PDB file of C-alpha atoms in Angstrom:
ATOM      1  CA  GLU A 650     -72.764-107.003  33.929  1.00  0.00           C
ATOM      2  CA  ASP A 651     -70.648-109.787  32.763  1.00  0.00           C
ATOM      3  CA  GLN A 652     -71.518-113.498  34.387  1.00  0.00           C
ATOM      4  CA  VAL A 653     -69.691-117.463  34.014  1.00  0.00           C
ATOM      5  CA  THR A 654     -71.759-120.236  34.973  1.00  0.00           C
ATOM      6  CA  GLN A 655     -69.936-123.693  35.066  1.00  0.00           C
ATOM      7  CA  SER A 656     -71.777-126.700  35.416  1.00  0.00           C
ATOM      8  CA  PRO A 657     -71.456-129.123  37.163  1.00  0.00           C
ATOM      9  CA  GLU A 658     -70.012-127.976  40.335  1.00  0.00           C
ATOM     10  CA  ALA A 659     -68.494-131.545  40.459  1.00  0.00           C
ATOM     11  CA  LEU A 660     -67.985-134.262  38.759  1.00  0.00           C
ATOM     12  CA  ARG A 661     -66.863-137.771  39.110  1.00  0.00           C
ATOM     13  CA  LEU A 662     -65.621-140.220  36.176  1.00  0.00           C
ATOM     14  CA  GLN A 663     -63.904-143.697  35.942  1.00  0.00           C
ATOM     15  CA  GLU A 664     -60.532-143.190  33.962  1.00  0.00           C
ATOM     16  CA  GLY A 665     -61.541-143.923  30.262  1.00  0.00           C
ATOM     17  CA  GLU A 666     -65.064-142.345  31.031  1.00  0.00           C
ATOM     18  CA  SER A 667     -65.262-139.524  28.820  1.00  0.00           C
ATOM     19  CA  SER A 668     -66.957-136.347  29.917  1.00  0.00           C
ATOM     20  CA  SER A 669     -67.927-132.438  29.164  1.00  0.00           C
ATOM     21  CA  LEU A 670     -68.048-129.670  31.210  1.00  0.00           C
ATOM     22  CA  ASN A 671     -70.134-126.567  30.685  1.00  0.00           C
ATOM     23  CA  CYS A 672     -69.357-122.757  30.796  1.00  0.00           C
ATOM     24  CA  SER A 673     -72.079-120.086  30.071  1.00  0.00           C
ATOM     25  CA  TYR A 674     -72.258-116.879  30.236  1.00  0.00           C
ATOM     26  CA  THR A 675     -73.223-113.139  29.473  1.00  0.00           C
ATOM     27  CA  VAL A 676     -70.923-110.467  28.553  1.00  0.00           C
ATOM     28  CA  SER A 677     -70.838-107.208  27.210  1.00  0.00           C
ATOM     29  CA  GLY A 678     -68.560-107.746  23.967  1.00  0.00           C
ATOM     30  CA  LEU A 679     -66.498-110.595  24.373  1.00  0.00           C
ATOM     31  CA  ARG A 680     -62.709-110.157  24.092  1.00  0.00           C
ATOM     32  CA  GLY A 681     -62.155-113.878  24.808  1.00  0.00           C
ATOM     33  CA  LEU A 682     -62.883-116.755  27.114  1.00  0.00           C
ATOM     34  CA  PHE A 683     -60.615-118.769  28.574  1.00  0.00           C
ATOM     35  CA  TRP A 684     -60.003-122.034  30.134  1.00  0.00           C
ATOM     36  CA  TYR A 685     -58.071-122.554  33.530  1.00  0.00           C
ATOM     37  CA  ARG A 686     -56.628-125.666  35.385  1.00  0.00           C
ATOM     38  CA  GLN A 687     -56.715-125.502  38.956  1.00  0.00           C
ATOM     39  CA  ASP A 688     -54.466-128.256  41.496  1.00  0.00           C
ATOM     40  CA  PRO A 689     -55.691-128.178  45.415  1.00  0.00           C
ATOM     41  CA  GLY A 690     -53.207-124.988  47.166  1.00  0.00           C
ATOM     42  CA  LYS A 691     -51.829-123.855  43.405  1.00  0.00           C
ATOM     43  CA  GLY A 692     -52.843-121.071  41.323  1.00  0.00           C
ATOM     44  CA  PRO A 693     -54.847-121.798  37.694  1.00  0.00           C
ATOM     45  CA  GLU A 694     -53.017-122.491  35.134  1.00  0.00           C
ATOM     46  CA  PHE A 695     -53.952-121.149  31.683  1.00  0.00           C
ATOM     47  CA  LEU A 696     -54.983-124.030  29.315  1.00  0.00           C
ATOM     48  CA  PHE A 697     -56.925-122.228  26.789  1.00  0.00           C
ATOM     49  CA  THR A 698     -58.189-118.688  24.874  1.00  0.00           C
ATOM     50  CA  LEU A 699     -61.160-118.993  22.735  1.00  0.00           C
ATOM     51  CA  TYR A 700     -62.373-115.598  20.639  1.00  0.00           C
ATOM     52  CA  SER A 701     -64.496-116.250  18.659  1.00  0.00           C
ATOM     53  CA  ALA A 702     -67.739-119.093  17.939  1.00  0.00           C
ATOM     54  CA  GLY A 703     -66.871-121.594  16.203  1.00  0.00           C
ATOM     55  CA  GLU A 704     -63.621-122.010  17.457  1.00  0.00           C
ATOM     56  CA  GLU A 705     -62.004-125.019  18.786  1.00  0.00           C
ATOM     57  CA  LYS A 706     -58.358-126.196  20.421  1.00  0.00           C
ATOM     58  CA  GLU A 707     -57.513-128.766  21.634  1.00  0.00           C
ATOM     59  CA  LYS A 708     -53.808-130.209  24.026  1.00  0.00           C
ATOM     60  CA  GLU A 709     -53.586-133.589  25.069  1.00  0.00           C
ATOM     61  CA  ARG A 710     -56.855-135.165  26.295  1.00  0.00           C
ATOM     62  CA  LEU A 711     -58.643-131.434  25.953  1.00  0.00           C
ATOM     63  CA  LYS A 712     -60.742-129.691  23.683  1.00  0.00           C
ATOM     64  CA  ALA A 713     -62.426-126.566  24.213  1.00  0.00           C
ATOM     65  CA  THR A 714     -65.263-125.268  22.249  1.00  0.00           C
ATOM     66  CA  LEU A 715     -67.515-121.851  21.338  1.00  0.00           C
ATOM     67  CA  THR A 716     -70.291-121.045  21.205  1.00  0.00           C
ATOM     68  CA  LYS A 717     -72.019-117.167  21.299  1.00  0.00           C
ATOM     69  CA  LYS A 718     -73.116-117.944  24.762  1.00  0.00           C
ATOM     70  CA  GLU A 719     -71.222-120.838  26.224  1.00  0.00           C
ATOM     71  CA  SER A 720     -68.376-123.201  26.016  1.00  0.00           C
ATOM     72  CA  PHE A 721     -67.867-127.025  26.568  1.00  0.00           C
ATOM     73  CA  LEU A 722     -64.374-128.818  27.664  1.00  0.00           C
ATOM     74  CA  HIS A 723     -64.357-132.051  26.467  1.00  0.00           C
ATOM     75  CA  ILE A 724     -62.405-134.481  28.393  1.00  0.00           C
ATOM     76  CA  THR A 725     -61.708-137.656  26.197  1.00  0.00           C
ATOM     77  CA  ALA A 726     -60.489-141.031  28.057  1.00  0.00           C
ATOM     78  CA  PRO A 727     -59.366-138.735  31.398  1.00  0.00           C
ATOM     79  CA  LYS A 728     -56.620-140.144  33.338  1.00  0.00           C
ATOM     80  CA  PRO A 729     -56.452-139.603  37.067  1.00  0.00           C
ATOM     81  CA  GLU A 730     -53.760-136.882  36.809  1.00  0.00           C
ATOM     82  CA  ASP A 731     -56.807-135.458  34.894  1.00  0.00           C
ATOM     83  CA  SER A 732     -58.040-134.861  38.743  1.00  0.00           C
ATOM     84  CA  ALA A 733     -58.057-130.787  39.329  1.00  0.00           C
ATOM     85  CA  THR A 734     -60.781-127.724  39.221  1.00  0.00           C
ATOM     86  CA  TYR A 735     -61.700-126.398  36.094  1.00  0.00           C
ATOM     87  CA  LEU A 736     -61.884-122.685  35.440  1.00  0.00           C
ATOM     88  CA  CYS A 737     -63.797-120.643  33.388  1.00  0.00           C
ATOM     89  CA  ALA A 738     -63.336-116.946  32.764  1.00  0.00           C
ATOM     90  CA  VAL A 739     -64.602-114.360  30.119  1.00  0.00           C
ATOM     91  CA  SER A 740     -62.639-110.785  28.961  1.00  0.00           C
ATOM     92  CA  GLY A 741     -65.468-108.024  28.221  1.00  0.00           C
ATOM     93  CA  ASN A 742     -65.168-104.532  28.965  1.00  0.00           C
ATOM     94  CA  THR A 743     -63.801-105.420  32.389  1.00  0.00           C
ATOM     95  CA  PRO A 744     -60.648-107.745  33.752  1.00  0.00           C
ATOM     96  CA  LEU A 745     -61.127-111.358  33.781  1.00  0.00           C
ATOM     97  CA  VAL A 746     -64.472-112.618  35.751  1.00  0.00           C
ATOM     98  CA  PHE A 747     -64.177-116.728  36.569  1.00  0.00           C
ATOM     99  CA  GLY A 748     -66.677-119.256  36.940  1.00  0.00           C
ATOM    100  CA  LYS A 749     -66.831-120.941  40.529  1.00  0.00           C
ATOM    101  CA  GLY A 750     -65.488-124.038  38.505  1.00  0.00           C
ATOM    102  CA  THR A 751     -66.074-127.721  37.964  1.00  0.00           C
ATOM    103  CA  ARG A 752     -64.172-130.239  40.696  1.00  0.00           C
ATOM    104  CA  LEU A 753     -63.246-133.298  38.498  1.00  0.00           C
ATOM    105  CA  SER A 754     -62.068-136.265  40.294  1.00  0.00           C
ATOM    106  CA  VAL A 755     -60.974-139.212  37.494  1.00  0.00           C
ATOM    107  CA  ILE A 756     -61.220-143.044  39.491  1.00  0.00           C
ATOM    108  CA  ALA A 757     -58.623-145.317  38.320  1.00  0.00           C
TER     109      ALA A 757
ATOM    110  CA  ASP B1383     -37.491-118.653  34.134  1.00  0.00           C
ATOM    111  CA  GLY B1384     -39.884-116.030  33.923  1.00  0.00           C
ATOM    112  CA  GLY B1385     -42.528-116.010  36.532  1.00  0.00           C
ATOM    113  CA  ILE B1386     -44.437-114.365  39.849  1.00  0.00           C
ATOM    114  CA  THR B1387     -43.027-114.714  42.723  1.00  0.00           C
ATOM    115  CA  GLN B1388     -46.089-115.177  45.977  1.00  0.00           C
ATOM    116  CA  SER B1389     -44.521-114.483  49.731  1.00  0.00           C
ATOM    117  CA  PRO B1390     -45.519-115.451  51.977  1.00  0.00           C
ATOM    118  CA  LYS B1391     -47.144-118.686  51.269  1.00  0.00           C
ATOM    119  CA  TYR B1392     -49.193-119.035  54.504  1.00  0.00           C
ATOM    120  CA  LEU B1393     -49.627-115.791  57.128  1.00  0.00           C
ATOM    121  CA  PHE B1394     -51.697-115.968  60.650  1.00  0.00           C
ATOM    122  CA  ARG B1395     -53.299-113.260  61.420  1.00  0.00           C
ATOM    123  CA  LYS B1396     -54.954-111.501  64.726  1.00  0.00           C
ATOM    124  CA  GLU B1397     -57.762-110.084  64.496  1.00  0.00           C
ATOM    125  CA  GLY B1398     -57.401-106.496  64.471  1.00  0.00           C
ATOM    126  CA  GLN B1399     -53.566-106.509  62.532  1.00  0.00           C
ATOM    127  CA  ASN B1400     -53.032-105.378  58.858  1.00  0.00           C
ATOM    128  CA  VAL B1401     -50.689-107.367  56.736  1.00  0.00           C
ATOM    129  CA  THR B1402     -49.261-107.546  53.349  1.00  0.00           C
ATOM    130  CA  LEU B1403     -48.898-109.793  50.365  1.00  0.00           C
ATOM    131  CA  SER B1404     -45.787-109.558  48.382  1.00  0.00           C
ATOM    132  CA  CYS B1405     -46.248-110.085  44.577  1.00  0.00           C
ATOM    133  CA  GLU B1406     -43.404-109.675  42.406  1.00  0.00           C
ATOM    134  CA  GLN B1407     -43.607-111.101  38.602  1.00  0.00           C
ATOM    135  CA  ASN B1408     -40.569-110.546  36.196  1.00  0.00           C
ATOM    136  CA  LEU B1409     -43.169-111.335  33.290  1.00  0.00           C
ATOM    137  CA  ASN B1410     -42.073-107.498  31.875  1.00  0.00           C
ATOM    138  CA  HIS B1411     -46.253-107.738  31.956  1.00  0.00           C
ATOM    139  CA  ASP B1412     -47.458-103.987  32.076  1.00  0.00           C
ATOM    140  CA  ALA B1413     -50.662-105.469  34.119  1.00  0.00           C
ATOM    141  CA  MET B1414     -50.873-106.924  37.446  1.00  0.00           C
ATOM    142  CA  TYR B1415     -53.838-108.455  39.292  1.00  0.00           C
ATOM    143  CA  TRP B1416     -55.041-109.468  43.232  1.00  0.00           C
ATOM    144  CA  TYR B1417     -57.844-112.210  43.330  1.00  0.00           C
ATOM    145  CA  ARG B1418     -59.892-113.432  46.390  1.00  0.00           C
ATOM    146  CA  GLN B1419     -60.792-117.171  46.354  1.00  0.00           C
ATOM    147  CA  ASP B1420     -63.272-118.942  48.917  1.00  0.00           C
ATOM    148  CA  PRO B1421     -63.985-122.518  49.266  1.00  0.00           C
ATOM    149  CA  GLY B1422     -66.512-123.515  47.139  1.00  0.00           C
ATOM    150  CA  GLN B1423     -66.379-120.134  45.151  1.00  0.00           C
ATOM    151  CA  GLY B1424     -64.948-118.319  41.847  1.00  0.00           C
ATOM    152  CA  LEU B1425     -61.844-115.703  41.989  1.00  0.00           C
ATOM    153  CA  ARG B1426     -63.229-112.676  43.050  1.00  0.00           C
ATOM    154  CA  LEU B1427     -61.315-109.547  41.990  1.00  0.00           C
ATOM    155  CA  ILE B1428     -59.980-106.544  44.523  1.00  0.00           C
ATOM    156  CA  TYR B1429     -57.319-104.404  42.510  1.00  0.00           C
ATOM    157  CA  TYR B1430     -56.237-104.682  39.397  1.00  0.00           C
ATOM    158  CA  SER B1431     -52.984-102.220  37.792  1.00  0.00           C
ATOM    159  CA  GLN B1432     -52.407-101.022  33.966  1.00  0.00           C
ATOM    160  CA  ILE B1433     -49.764 -99.175  34.851  1.00  0.00           C
ATOM    161  CA  VAL B1434     -47.187 -98.300  37.024  1.00  0.00           C
ATOM    162  CA  ASN B1435     -48.943 -95.603  39.644  1.00  0.00           C
ATOM    163  CA  ASP B1436     -51.917 -95.995  38.884  1.00  0.00           C
ATOM    164  CA  PHE B1437     -54.714 -98.814  40.192  1.00  0.00           C
ATOM    165  CA  GLN B1438     -58.615 -99.513  40.391  1.00  0.00           C
ATOM    166  CA  LYS B1439     -60.710-101.029  42.534  1.00  0.00           C
ATOM    167  CA  GLY B1440     -62.633-104.936  41.664  1.00  0.00           C
ATOM    168  CA  ASP B1441     -65.409-106.047  42.519  1.00  0.00           C
ATOM    169  CA  ILE B1442     -64.143-106.733  46.580  1.00  0.00           C
ATOM    170  CA  ALA B1443     -61.806-104.087  47.311  1.00  0.00           C
ATOM    171  CA  GLU B1444     -63.377-102.472  50.538  1.00  0.00           C
ATOM    172  CA  GLY B1445     -60.813-103.702  53.484  1.00  0.00           C
ATOM    173  CA  TYR B1446     -57.625-104.074  50.981  1.00  0.00           C
ATOM    174  CA  SER B1447     -55.348-101.172  49.669  1.00  0.00           C
ATOM    175  CA  VAL B1448     -52.212-101.682  47.129  1.00  0.00           C
ATOM    176  CA  SER B1449     -49.369 -99.550  45.582  1.00  0.00           C
ATOM    177  CA  ARG B1450     -47.902-100.186  42.434  1.00  0.00           C
ATOM    178  CA  GLU B1451     -44.593 -98.145  42.678  1.00  0.00           C
ATOM    179  CA  LYS B1452     -42.539-100.660  39.932  1.00  0.00           C
ATOM    180  CA  LYS B1453     -43.688-102.882  37.086  1.00  0.00           C
ATOM    181  CA  GLU B1454     -42.358-105.509  38.732  1.00  0.00           C
ATOM    182  CA  SER B1455     -44.302-105.652  41.895  1.00  0.00           C
ATOM    183  CA  PHE B1456     -47.499-104.766  43.778  1.00  0.00           C
ATOM    184  CA  PRO B1457     -48.565-105.535  47.337  1.00  0.00           C
ATOM    185  CA  LEU B1458     -51.220-106.406  48.771  1.00  0.00           C
ATOM    186  CA  THR B1459     -52.453-104.742  52.487  1.00  0.00           C
ATOM    187  CA  VAL B1460     -55.151-106.753  54.159  1.00  0.00           C
ATOM    188  CA  THR B1461     -56.420-104.200  56.365  1.00  0.00           C
ATOM    189  CA  SER B1462     -58.062-104.706  59.946  1.00  0.00           C
ATOM    190  CA  ALA B1463     -61.302-102.524  58.075  1.00  0.00           C
ATOM    191  CA  GLN B1464     -61.709-106.014  56.218  1.00  0.00           C
ATOM    192  CA  LYS B1465     -64.247-108.221  58.126  1.00  0.00           C
ATOM    193  CA  ASN B1466     -63.616-112.040  56.971  1.00  0.00           C
ATOM    194  CA  PRO B1467     -60.342-111.992  55.743  1.00  0.00           C
ATOM    195  CA  THR B1468     -59.390-115.848  55.933  1.00  0.00           C
ATOM    196  CA  ALA B1469     -59.189-116.665  52.430  1.00  0.00           C
ATOM    197  CA  PHE B1470     -56.617-117.823  49.655  1.00  0.00           C
ATOM    198  CA  TYR B1471     -55.087-114.582  47.515  1.00  0.00           C
ATOM    199  CA  LEU B1472     -53.904-114.986  44.387  1.00  0.00           C
ATOM    200  CA  CYS B1473     -51.944-112.330  42.206  1.00  0.00           C
ATOM    201  CA  ALA B1474     -51.759-112.867  38.837  1.00  0.00           C
ATOM    202  CA  SER B1475     -49.889-110.012  35.941  1.00  0.00           C
ATOM    203  CA  SER B1476     -50.743-110.186  32.012  1.00  0.00           C
ATOM    204  CA  ILE B1477     -48.941-108.858  29.231  1.00  0.00           C
ATOM    205  CA  GLY B1478     -51.679-105.691  27.779  1.00  0.00           C
ATOM    206  CA  ALA B1479     -54.000-104.047  30.002  1.00  0.00           C
ATOM    207  CA  ARG B1480     -57.790-104.294  30.489  1.00  0.00           C
ATOM    208  CA  GLY B1481     -59.639-105.420  27.896  1.00  0.00           C
ATOM    209  CA  SER B1482     -57.142-106.646  25.046  1.00  0.00           C
ATOM    210  CA  GLY B1483     -57.322-109.153  23.281  1.00  0.00           C
ATOM    211  CA  ALA B1484     -53.776-110.976  24.305  1.00  0.00           C
ATOM    212  CA  ASN B1485     -55.564-110.621  28.445  1.00  0.00           C
ATOM    213  CA  VAL B1486     -53.936-113.957  29.484  1.00  0.00           C
ATOM    214  CA  LEU B1487     -53.717-114.031  32.981  1.00  0.00           C
ATOM    215  CA  THR B1488     -50.079-115.812  34.545  1.00  0.00           C
ATOM    216  CA  PHE B1489     -50.659-116.404  38.432  1.00  0.00           C
ATOM    217  CA  GLY B1490     -48.274-117.024  41.323  1.00  0.00           C
ATOM    218  CA  ALA B1491     -48.816-120.053  43.530  1.00  0.00           C
ATOM    219  CA  GLY B1492     -51.246-117.902  46.078  1.00  0.00           C
ATOM    220  CA  SER B1493     -50.602-117.048  49.314  1.00  0.00           C
ATOM    221  CA  ARG B1494     -53.349-118.363  52.387  1.00  0.00           C
ATOM    222  CA  LEU B1495     -53.771-116.105  55.165  1.00  0.00           C
ATOM    223  CA  THR B1496     -56.112-116.927  58.437  1.00  0.00           C
ATOM    224  CA  VAL B1497     -56.927-114.752  61.119  1.00  0.00           C
ATOM    225  CA  LEU B1498     -56.904-116.585  64.137  1.00  0.00           C
TER     226      LEU B1498
END
């Protein structure tokens, strides 16, 4: 059974304080690992797809990396507008399986 | 602009009533999905459809029903058999079917159902 575990559940940062979110996964035949951002009361918004270990992708202050067992979402010098819940999901032999998310708060 | 439209955004239901949530997409995507989200929980798959007139149960299909008569539409009915239906419901679509490499999901804005 495909599983995704995200940590921490919640993270509070000062503006400019860099940090990382973790996504650990078990999947039969990884076809892709996905990161989404979700604002309160809205649908998730796609950020990145990673397909193989060693792959990295960047978008503004966000950088996603992938190993064979986990993925990290690095946030460099975050701003208050980066506050959101970040969801990780994996695609294997079933439709996307999501983790519970990390709720990020960036304080000015 | 292409996207997914869910309606209504808010819905209130009395116990014992069936309700239907609408999901329409104009992205020409083959696959469509329904997820349920509860506070502090991840998204859980209810049903998904890879092609018209075909759909499969997800992890929590009990008490729900769907249809896929048109490529653009994938309505979800929450029946009275669903014991705890109060939740945030998300519809999504993707280009490819289950397991394809280009399986990026595009989500709608969600529908919040409250049982009174």
